[in-house]
Amino acid sequence: MDRSATSANVMKETSMKDQKRLLLIDDDPNLILLVKDYLEFRGYEIGTAENGREALDILEHDVPDMIICDVMMPEMDGYTFVEQVRQNERTSWIPVLFLSAKGQSPERVKSLNKGADVYMVKPFEPEELVAQVESSLKQTIRWKEHPTKGSDNASRIQVPFDVQLTPTELKVVQFVARGLANREIAEELNVSQRTVESHVSNMLGKTNLHNRTELARWAIENQMA
């Protein structure tokens, strides 16, 4: 493909995105440069900050369409930052994608519990980052175009849009929705009660829900049970 055709495609993508604005937060200048250049080439407008405190100052006068944030940063880390974002009505709706060098499950669960919508582990493929960004932005558009109406929809359990359960977690949540206790679920699956408790805890972390009752409601409302 020649350069003119490539430029035309980029301009087309830019027009389609209406120059969506992203805020990129990281204390690594090399990562900032690489990600910023890649996303700008894909048609996004990128603002940057070195840490959460600086980013909060930016959000006082500029609300982006999405935030991409490192977890471990000086001044204010990603966990504290996203909590502040979620507590502010002006910014609580903004999708937040966390970048982290830590890929362990506890880190993922903590991040989702704190308010992140997506968790990606460094190093990552640029195309995957773009796909996650576009998916998050589309979800926000759907939410804005089809807000909940009426008491029934408004009272539905709300969880992060990208929650994915393992096959075992799906079996567990189905039993939870049927009203079985952890001990009974353990007998059904022929595992220890501690294993079931661990699965329930992981699902609460993934969904940002607070208890088994909310977990059961979510499973029923989404026809998993």
PDB file of C-alpha atoms in Angstrom:
ATOM      1  CA  MET A   1       0.000   0.000   0.000  1.00  0.00           C
ATOM      2  CA  ASP A   2       1.445   3.390  -0.969  1.00  0.00           C
ATOM      3  CA  ARG A   3       1.903   6.251   1.465  1.00  0.00           C
ATOM      4  CA  SER A   4      -1.014   8.287   0.112  1.00  0.00           C
ATOM      5  CA  ALA A   5      -3.387   5.350   0.574  1.00  0.00           C
ATOM      6  CA  THR A   6      -2.091   4.814   4.113  1.00  0.00           C
ATOM      7  CA  SER A   7      -2.590   8.490   4.924  1.00  0.00           C
ATOM      8  CA  ALA A   8      -6.115   8.357   3.518  1.00  0.00           C
ATOM      9  CA  ASN A   9      -6.938   5.361   5.705  1.00  0.00           C
ATOM     10  CA  VAL A  10      -5.597   7.098   8.800  1.00  0.00           C
ATOM     11  CA  MET A  11      -7.622  10.226   7.971  1.00  0.00           C
ATOM     12  CA  LYS A  12     -10.704   8.046   7.534  1.00  0.00           C
ATOM     13  CA  GLU A  13     -10.106   6.384  10.914  1.00  0.00           C
ATOM     14  CA  THR A  14      -9.601   9.807  12.498  1.00  0.00           C
ATOM     15  CA  SER A  15     -12.880  11.044  11.074  1.00  0.00           C
ATOM     16  CA  MET A  16     -14.694   7.942  12.289  1.00  0.00           C
ATOM     17  CA  LYS A  17     -13.335   8.378  15.792  1.00  0.00           C
ATOM     18  CA  ASP A  18     -14.130  12.118  15.858  1.00  0.00           C
ATOM     19  CA  GLN A  19     -10.623  12.579  17.247  1.00  0.00           C
ATOM     20  CA  LYS A  20     -11.256  10.749  20.499  1.00  0.00           C
ATOM     21  CA  ARG A  21      -9.062  12.108  23.276  1.00  0.00           C
ATOM     22  CA  LEU A  22      -7.111   9.740  25.508  1.00  0.00           C
ATOM     23  CA  LEU A  23      -5.118  10.563  28.623  1.00  0.00           C
ATOM     24  CA  LEU A  24      -1.938   8.476  28.910  1.00  0.00           C
ATOM     25  CA  ILE A  25      -0.335   8.339  32.374  1.00  0.00           C
ATOM     26  CA  ASP A  26       3.094   6.759  32.928  1.00  0.00           C
ATOM     27  CA  ASP A  27       6.401   7.765  34.500  1.00  0.00           C
ATOM     28  CA  ASP A  28       8.380   5.989  31.770  1.00  0.00           C
ATOM     29  CA  PRO A  29       9.120   8.576  29.037  1.00  0.00           C
ATOM     30  CA  ASN A  30      10.042   5.869  26.524  1.00  0.00           C
ATOM     31  CA  LEU A  31       6.717   4.082  26.946  1.00  0.00           C
ATOM     32  CA  ILE A  32       4.867   7.401  26.764  1.00  0.00           C
ATOM     33  CA  LEU A  33       6.615   8.210  23.490  1.00  0.00           C
ATOM     34  CA  LEU A  34       5.989   4.811  21.905  1.00  0.00           C
ATOM     35  CA  VAL A  35       2.343   4.481  22.914  1.00  0.00           C
ATOM     36  CA  LYS A  36       1.574   8.124  22.128  1.00  0.00           C
ATOM     37  CA  ASP A  37       3.055   7.876  18.630  1.00  0.00           C
ATOM     38  CA  TYR A  38       1.229   4.616  17.906  1.00  0.00           C
ATOM     39  CA  LEU A  39      -2.162   5.841  19.086  1.00  0.00           C
ATOM     40  CA  GLU A  40      -1.781   9.194  17.338  1.00  0.00           C
ATOM     41  CA  PHE A  41      -1.030   7.329  14.115  1.00  0.00           C
ATOM     42  CA  ARG A  42      -4.282   5.442  14.631  1.00  0.00           C
ATOM     43  CA  GLY A  43      -6.167   8.736  14.808  1.00  0.00           C
ATOM     44  CA  TYR A  44      -6.407   9.485  18.527  1.00  0.00           C
ATOM     45  CA  GLU A  45      -5.554  12.733  20.292  1.00  0.00           C
ATOM     46  CA  ILE A  46      -3.260  11.969  23.233  1.00  0.00           C
ATOM     47  CA  GLY A  47      -2.641  13.938  26.406  1.00  0.00           C
ATOM     48  CA  THR A  48       0.047  12.768  28.838  1.00  0.00           C
ATOM     49  CA  ALA A  49       0.879  12.917  32.531  1.00  0.00           C
ATOM     50  CA  GLU A  50       3.766  11.483  34.561  1.00  0.00           C
ATOM     51  CA  ASN A  51       1.731  10.373  37.587  1.00  0.00           C
ATOM     52  CA  GLY A  52      -1.731  10.274  39.074  1.00  0.00           C
ATOM     53  CA  ARG A  53      -1.475  13.618  40.833  1.00  0.00           C
ATOM     54  CA  GLU A  54      -0.566  15.421  37.623  1.00  0.00           C
ATOM     55  CA  ALA A  55      -3.376  13.580  35.836  1.00  0.00           C
ATOM     56  CA  LEU A  56      -5.959  14.722  38.407  1.00  0.00           C
ATOM     57  CA  ASP A  57      -4.887  18.317  37.768  1.00  0.00           C
ATOM     58  CA  ILE A  58      -5.480  17.772  34.039  1.00  0.00           C
ATOM     59  CA  LEU A  59      -8.916  16.268  34.693  1.00  0.00           C
ATOM     60  CA  GLU A  60      -9.945  19.458  36.485  1.00  0.00           C
ATOM     61  CA  HIS A  61     -10.200  21.239  33.132  1.00  0.00           C
ATOM     62  CA  ASP A  62     -10.067  18.489  30.483  1.00  0.00           C
ATOM     63  CA  VAL A  63     -12.162  15.303  30.537  1.00  0.00           C
ATOM     64  CA  PRO A  64     -10.884  12.690  28.039  1.00  0.00           C
ATOM     65  CA  ASP A  65     -12.833   9.878  26.420  1.00  0.00           C
ATOM     66  CA  MET A  66     -10.588   7.250  28.019  1.00  0.00           C
ATOM     67  CA  ILE A  67      -7.639   6.924  30.403  1.00  0.00           C
ATOM     68  CA  ILE A  68      -4.632   4.614  29.985  1.00  0.00           C
ATOM     69  CA  CYS A  69      -2.729   4.448  33.246  1.00  0.00           C
ATOM     70  CA  ASP A  70       0.358   2.764  34.652  1.00  0.00           C
ATOM     71  CA  VAL A  71      -0.106   1.170  38.067  1.00  0.00           C
ATOM     72  CA  MET A  72       3.201   1.824  39.832  1.00  0.00           C
ATOM     73  CA  MET A  73       4.114   5.529  39.694  1.00  0.00           C
ATOM     74  CA  PRO A  74       5.647   8.128  42.038  1.00  0.00           C
ATOM     75  CA  GLU A  75       3.574  10.892  43.680  1.00  0.00           C
ATOM     76  CA  MET A  76       0.313   8.970  43.209  1.00  0.00           C
ATOM     77  CA  ASP A  77      -0.012   5.398  41.947  1.00  0.00           C
ATOM     78  CA  GLY A  78      -2.690   4.043  39.639  1.00  0.00           C
ATOM     79  CA  TYR A  79      -4.766   2.524  42.430  1.00  0.00           C
ATOM     80  CA  THR A  80      -5.170   5.807  44.296  1.00  0.00           C
ATOM     81  CA  PHE A  81      -5.702   7.695  41.064  1.00  0.00           C
ATOM     82  CA  VAL A  82      -8.527   5.493  39.753  1.00  0.00           C
ATOM     83  CA  GLU A  83     -10.288   5.633  43.129  1.00  0.00           C
ATOM     84  CA  GLN A  84     -10.250   9.435  42.872  1.00  0.00           C
ATOM     85  CA  VAL A  85     -11.580   9.243  39.316  1.00  0.00           C
ATOM     86  CA  ARG A  86     -14.469   6.977  40.326  1.00  0.00           C
ATOM     87  CA  GLN A  87     -15.439   9.223  43.250  1.00  0.00           C
ATOM     88  CA  ASN A  88     -15.833  12.296  41.023  1.00  0.00           C
ATOM     89  CA  GLU A  89     -19.167  12.504  39.188  1.00  0.00           C
ATOM     90  CA  ARG A  90     -17.533  14.363  36.278  1.00  0.00           C
ATOM     91  CA  THR A  91     -15.069  11.555  35.645  1.00  0.00           C
ATOM     92  CA  SER A  92     -16.628   8.411  37.130  1.00  0.00           C
ATOM     93  CA  TRP A  93     -17.886   7.215  33.719  1.00  0.00           C
ATOM     94  CA  ILE A  94     -14.486   7.340  31.964  1.00  0.00           C
ATOM     95  CA  PRO A  95     -13.166   3.886  30.973  1.00  0.00           C
ATOM     96  CA  VAL A  96      -9.762   3.213  32.554  1.00  0.00           C
ATOM     97  CA  LEU A  97      -7.198   0.767  31.174  1.00  0.00           C
ATOM     98  CA  PHE A  98      -4.399  -0.241  33.539  1.00  0.00           C
ATOM     99  CA  LEU A  99      -0.896  -1.097  32.315  1.00  0.00           C
ATOM    100  CA  SER A 100       1.291  -3.121  34.663  1.00  0.00           C
ATOM    101  CA  ALA A 101       4.433  -5.233  34.661  1.00  0.00           C
ATOM    102  CA  LYS A 102       2.719  -7.576  37.138  1.00  0.00           C
ATOM    103  CA  GLY A 103       0.535 -10.281  35.642  1.00  0.00           C
ATOM    104  CA  GLN A 104      -0.412 -12.195  38.788  1.00  0.00           C
ATOM    105  CA  SER A 105      -4.106 -12.758  39.492  1.00  0.00           C
ATOM    106  CA  PRO A 106      -4.125 -10.820  42.821  1.00  0.00           C
ATOM    107  CA  GLU A 107      -2.876  -7.707  41.019  1.00  0.00           C
ATOM    108  CA  ARG A 108      -5.592  -8.044  38.387  1.00  0.00           C
ATOM    109  CA  VAL A 109      -8.274  -8.539  41.022  1.00  0.00           C
ATOM    110  CA  LYS A 110      -7.063  -5.555  43.053  1.00  0.00           C
ATOM    111  CA  SER A 111      -7.032  -3.344  39.961  1.00  0.00           C
ATOM    112  CA  LEU A 112     -10.588  -4.275  38.987  1.00  0.00           C
ATOM    113  CA  ASN A 113     -11.722  -3.831  42.586  1.00  0.00           C
ATOM    114  CA  LYS A 114     -10.245  -0.339  42.660  1.00  0.00           C
ATOM    115  CA  GLY A 115     -12.146   0.678  39.534  1.00  0.00           C
ATOM    116  CA  ALA A 116     -10.120  -0.203  36.439  1.00  0.00           C
ATOM    117  CA  ASP A 117     -12.083  -1.589  33.479  1.00  0.00           C
ATOM    118  CA  VAL A 118      -9.241  -3.341  31.634  1.00  0.00           C
ATOM    119  CA  TYR A 119      -5.899  -4.744  32.864  1.00  0.00           C
ATOM    120  CA  MET A 120      -3.018  -5.294  30.432  1.00  0.00           C
ATOM    121  CA  VAL A 121       0.397  -6.701  31.266  1.00  0.00           C
ATOM    122  CA  LYS A 122       3.613  -5.168  29.939  1.00  0.00           C
ATOM    123  CA  PRO A 123       5.085  -5.842  27.477  1.00  0.00           C
ATOM    124  CA  PHE A 124       2.021  -5.858  25.248  1.00  0.00           C
ATOM    125  CA  GLU A 125       1.327  -5.892  21.543  1.00  0.00           C
ATOM    126  CA  PRO A 126       0.341  -2.431  20.234  1.00  0.00           C
ATOM    127  CA  GLU A 127      -2.509  -3.933  18.223  1.00  0.00           C
ATOM    128  CA  GLU A 128      -3.953  -5.498  21.367  1.00  0.00           C
ATOM    129  CA  LEU A 129      -3.814  -2.130  23.105  1.00  0.00           C
ATOM    130  CA  VAL A 130      -5.663  -0.505  20.210  1.00  0.00           C
ATOM    131  CA  ALA A 131      -8.272  -3.282  20.254  1.00  0.00           C
ATOM    132  CA  GLN A 132      -8.854  -2.800  23.993  1.00  0.00           C
ATOM    133  CA  VAL A 133      -9.128   0.966  23.546  1.00  0.00           C
ATOM    134  CA  GLU A 134     -11.634   0.650  20.712  1.00  0.00           C
ATOM    135  CA  SER A 135     -13.673  -1.933  22.617  1.00  0.00           C
ATOM    136  CA  SER A 136     -13.856   0.313  25.689  1.00  0.00           C
ATOM    137  CA  LEU A 137     -14.869   3.351  23.650  1.00  0.00           C
ATOM    138  CA  LYS A 138     -17.586   1.405  21.836  1.00  0.00           C
ATOM    139  CA  GLN A 139     -18.957   0.220  25.161  1.00  0.00           C
ATOM    140  CA  THR A 140     -19.109   3.824  26.399  1.00  0.00           C
ATOM    141  CA  ILE A 141     -20.964   4.881  23.240  1.00  0.00           C
ATOM    142  CA  ARG A 142     -23.509   2.074  23.711  1.00  0.00           C
ATOM    143  CA  TRP A 143     -24.007   3.100  27.323  1.00  0.00           C
ATOM    144  CA  LYS A 144     -24.583   6.737  26.360  1.00  0.00           C
ATOM    145  CA  GLU A 145     -26.911   5.906  23.471  1.00  0.00           C
ATOM    146  CA  HIS A 146     -28.936   3.373  25.458  1.00  0.00           C
ATOM    147  CA  PRO A 147     -29.026   4.535  29.075  1.00  0.00           C
ATOM    148  CA  THR A 148     -31.013   2.515  31.564  1.00  0.00           C
ATOM    149  CA  LYS A 149     -34.675   3.525  31.637  1.00  0.00           C
ATOM    150  CA  GLY A 150     -37.273   2.611  34.190  1.00  0.00           C
ATOM    151  CA  SER A 151     -36.848   1.113  37.604  1.00  0.00           C
ATOM    152  CA  ASP A 152     -36.272  -2.434  36.378  1.00  0.00           C
ATOM    153  CA  ASN A 153     -33.270  -1.615  34.183  1.00  0.00           C
ATOM    154  CA  ALA A 154     -31.923   0.996  36.563  1.00  0.00           C
ATOM    155  CA  SER A 155     -31.768  -1.561  39.345  1.00  0.00           C
ATOM    156  CA  ARG A 156     -29.839  -4.125  37.298  1.00  0.00           C
ATOM    157  CA  ILE A 157     -26.494  -5.214  38.692  1.00  0.00           C
ATOM    158  CA  GLN A 158     -23.673  -3.265  37.034  1.00  0.00           C
ATOM    159  CA  VAL A 159     -20.266  -4.891  36.481  1.00  0.00           C
ATOM    160  CA  PRO A 160     -17.235  -4.042  34.272  1.00  0.00           C
ATOM    161  CA  PHE A 161     -18.114  -4.814  30.648  1.00  0.00           C
ATOM    162  CA  ASP A 162     -15.125  -7.089  30.018  1.00  0.00           C
ATOM    163  CA  VAL A 163     -15.642  -9.579  32.873  1.00  0.00           C
ATOM    164  CA  GLN A 164     -14.701 -13.088  31.804  1.00  0.00           C
ATOM    165  CA  LEU A 165     -15.304 -16.144  33.971  1.00  0.00           C
ATOM    166  CA  THR A 166     -13.361 -19.384  33.770  1.00  0.00           C
ATOM    167  CA  PRO A 167     -15.386 -22.543  33.078  1.00  0.00           C
ATOM    168  CA  THR A 168     -15.129 -23.523  36.757  1.00  0.00           C
ATOM    169  CA  GLU A 169     -16.188 -20.055  37.925  1.00  0.00           C
ATOM    170  CA  LEU A 170     -19.204 -20.263  35.643  1.00  0.00           C
ATOM    171  CA  LYS A 171     -20.222 -23.555  37.245  1.00  0.00           C
ATOM    172  CA  VAL A 172     -19.768 -22.064  40.718  1.00  0.00           C
ATOM    173  CA  VAL A 173     -21.815 -18.926  39.974  1.00  0.00           C
ATOM    174  CA  GLN A 174     -24.615 -21.087  38.559  1.00  0.00           C
ATOM    175  CA  PHE A 175     -24.785 -22.972  41.853  1.00  0.00           C
ATOM    176  CA  VAL A 176     -24.617 -19.668  43.780  1.00  0.00           C
ATOM    177  CA  ALA A 177     -27.589 -18.411  41.762  1.00  0.00           C
ATOM    178  CA  ARG A 178     -29.490 -21.573  42.693  1.00  0.00           C
ATOM    179  CA  GLY A 179     -28.941 -20.754  46.369  1.00  0.00           C
ATOM    180  CA  LEU A 180     -26.406 -23.457  47.227  1.00  0.00           C
ATOM    181  CA  ALA A 181     -23.949 -22.787  50.047  1.00  0.00           C
ATOM    182  CA  ASN A 182     -20.199 -23.088  49.484  1.00  0.00           C
ATOM    183  CA  ARG A 183     -20.164 -26.461  51.262  1.00  0.00           C
ATOM    184  CA  GLU A 184     -22.895 -27.802  48.967  1.00  0.00           C
ATOM    185  CA  ILE A 185     -21.153 -26.446  45.870  1.00  0.00           C
ATOM    186  CA  ALA A 186     -17.939 -28.133  46.987  1.00  0.00           C
ATOM    187  CA  GLU A 187     -19.770 -31.462  47.218  1.00  0.00           C
ATOM    188  CA  GLU A 188     -21.318 -30.983  43.768  1.00  0.00           C
ATOM    189  CA  LEU A 189     -17.948 -30.224  42.157  1.00  0.00           C
ATOM    190  CA  ASN A 190     -15.963 -32.678  44.295  1.00  0.00           C
ATOM    191  CA  VAL A 191     -13.523 -29.992  45.481  1.00  0.00           C
ATOM    192  CA  SER A 192     -12.703 -28.449  48.849  1.00  0.00           C
ATOM    193  CA  GLN A 193     -14.863 -25.733  50.362  1.00  0.00           C
ATOM    194  CA  ARG A 194     -11.783 -23.466  50.423  1.00  0.00           C
ATOM    195  CA  THR A 195     -11.481 -23.867  46.639  1.00  0.00           C
ATOM    196  CA  VAL A 196     -15.086 -22.768  46.185  1.00  0.00           C
ATOM    197  CA  GLU A 197     -14.524 -19.793  48.488  1.00  0.00           C
ATOM    198  CA  SER A 198     -11.517 -18.826  46.406  1.00  0.00           C
ATOM    199  CA  HIS A 199     -13.573 -18.943  43.186  1.00  0.00           C
ATOM    200  CA  VAL A 200     -16.318 -16.827  44.751  1.00  0.00           C
ATOM    201  CA  SER A 201     -13.755 -14.310  45.991  1.00  0.00           C
ATOM    202  CA  ASN A 202     -12.163 -14.101  42.541  1.00  0.00           C
ATOM    203  CA  MET A 203     -15.544 -13.474  40.913  1.00  0.00           C
ATOM    204  CA  LEU A 204     -16.387 -10.753  43.417  1.00  0.00           C
ATOM    205  CA  GLY A 205     -13.067  -9.148  42.529  1.00  0.00           C
ATOM    206  CA  LYS A 206     -13.674  -9.387  38.785  1.00  0.00           C
ATOM    207  CA  THR A 207     -17.223  -8.022  38.973  1.00  0.00           C
ATOM    208  CA  ASN A 208     -16.721  -5.357  41.677  1.00  0.00           C
ATOM    209  CA  LEU A 209     -19.716  -6.861  43.476  1.00  0.00           C
ATOM    210  CA  HIS A 210     -19.928  -6.977  47.250  1.00  0.00           C
ATOM    211  CA  ASN A 211     -21.526 -10.280  48.202  1.00  0.00           C
ATOM    212  CA  ARG A 212     -22.996 -13.594  47.028  1.00  0.00           C
ATOM    213  CA  THR A 213     -26.480 -12.093  46.715  1.00  0.00           C
ATOM    214  CA  GLU A 214     -25.322  -9.539  44.152  1.00  0.00           C
ATOM    215  CA  LEU A 215     -23.320 -12.249  42.389  1.00  0.00           C
ATOM    216  CA  ALA A 216     -26.422 -14.425  42.152  1.00  0.00           C
ATOM    217  CA  ARG A 217     -28.539 -11.531  40.828  1.00  0.00           C
ATOM    218  CA  TRP A 218     -25.913 -10.741  38.189  1.00  0.00           C
ATOM    219  CA  ALA A 219     -25.827 -14.373  37.041  1.00  0.00           C
ATOM    220  CA  ILE A 220     -29.613 -14.549  36.805  1.00  0.00           C
ATOM    221  CA  GLU A 221     -29.978 -11.190  35.014  1.00  0.00           C
ATOM    222  CA  ASN A 222     -27.389 -12.242  32.443  1.00  0.00           C
ATOM    223  CA  GLN A 223     -28.958 -15.677  31.950  1.00  0.00           C
ATOM    224  CA  MET A 224     -25.943 -17.574  33.241  1.00  0.00           C
ATOM    225  CA  ALA A 225     -28.054 -19.539  35.685  1.00  0.00           C
TER     226      ALA A 225
END
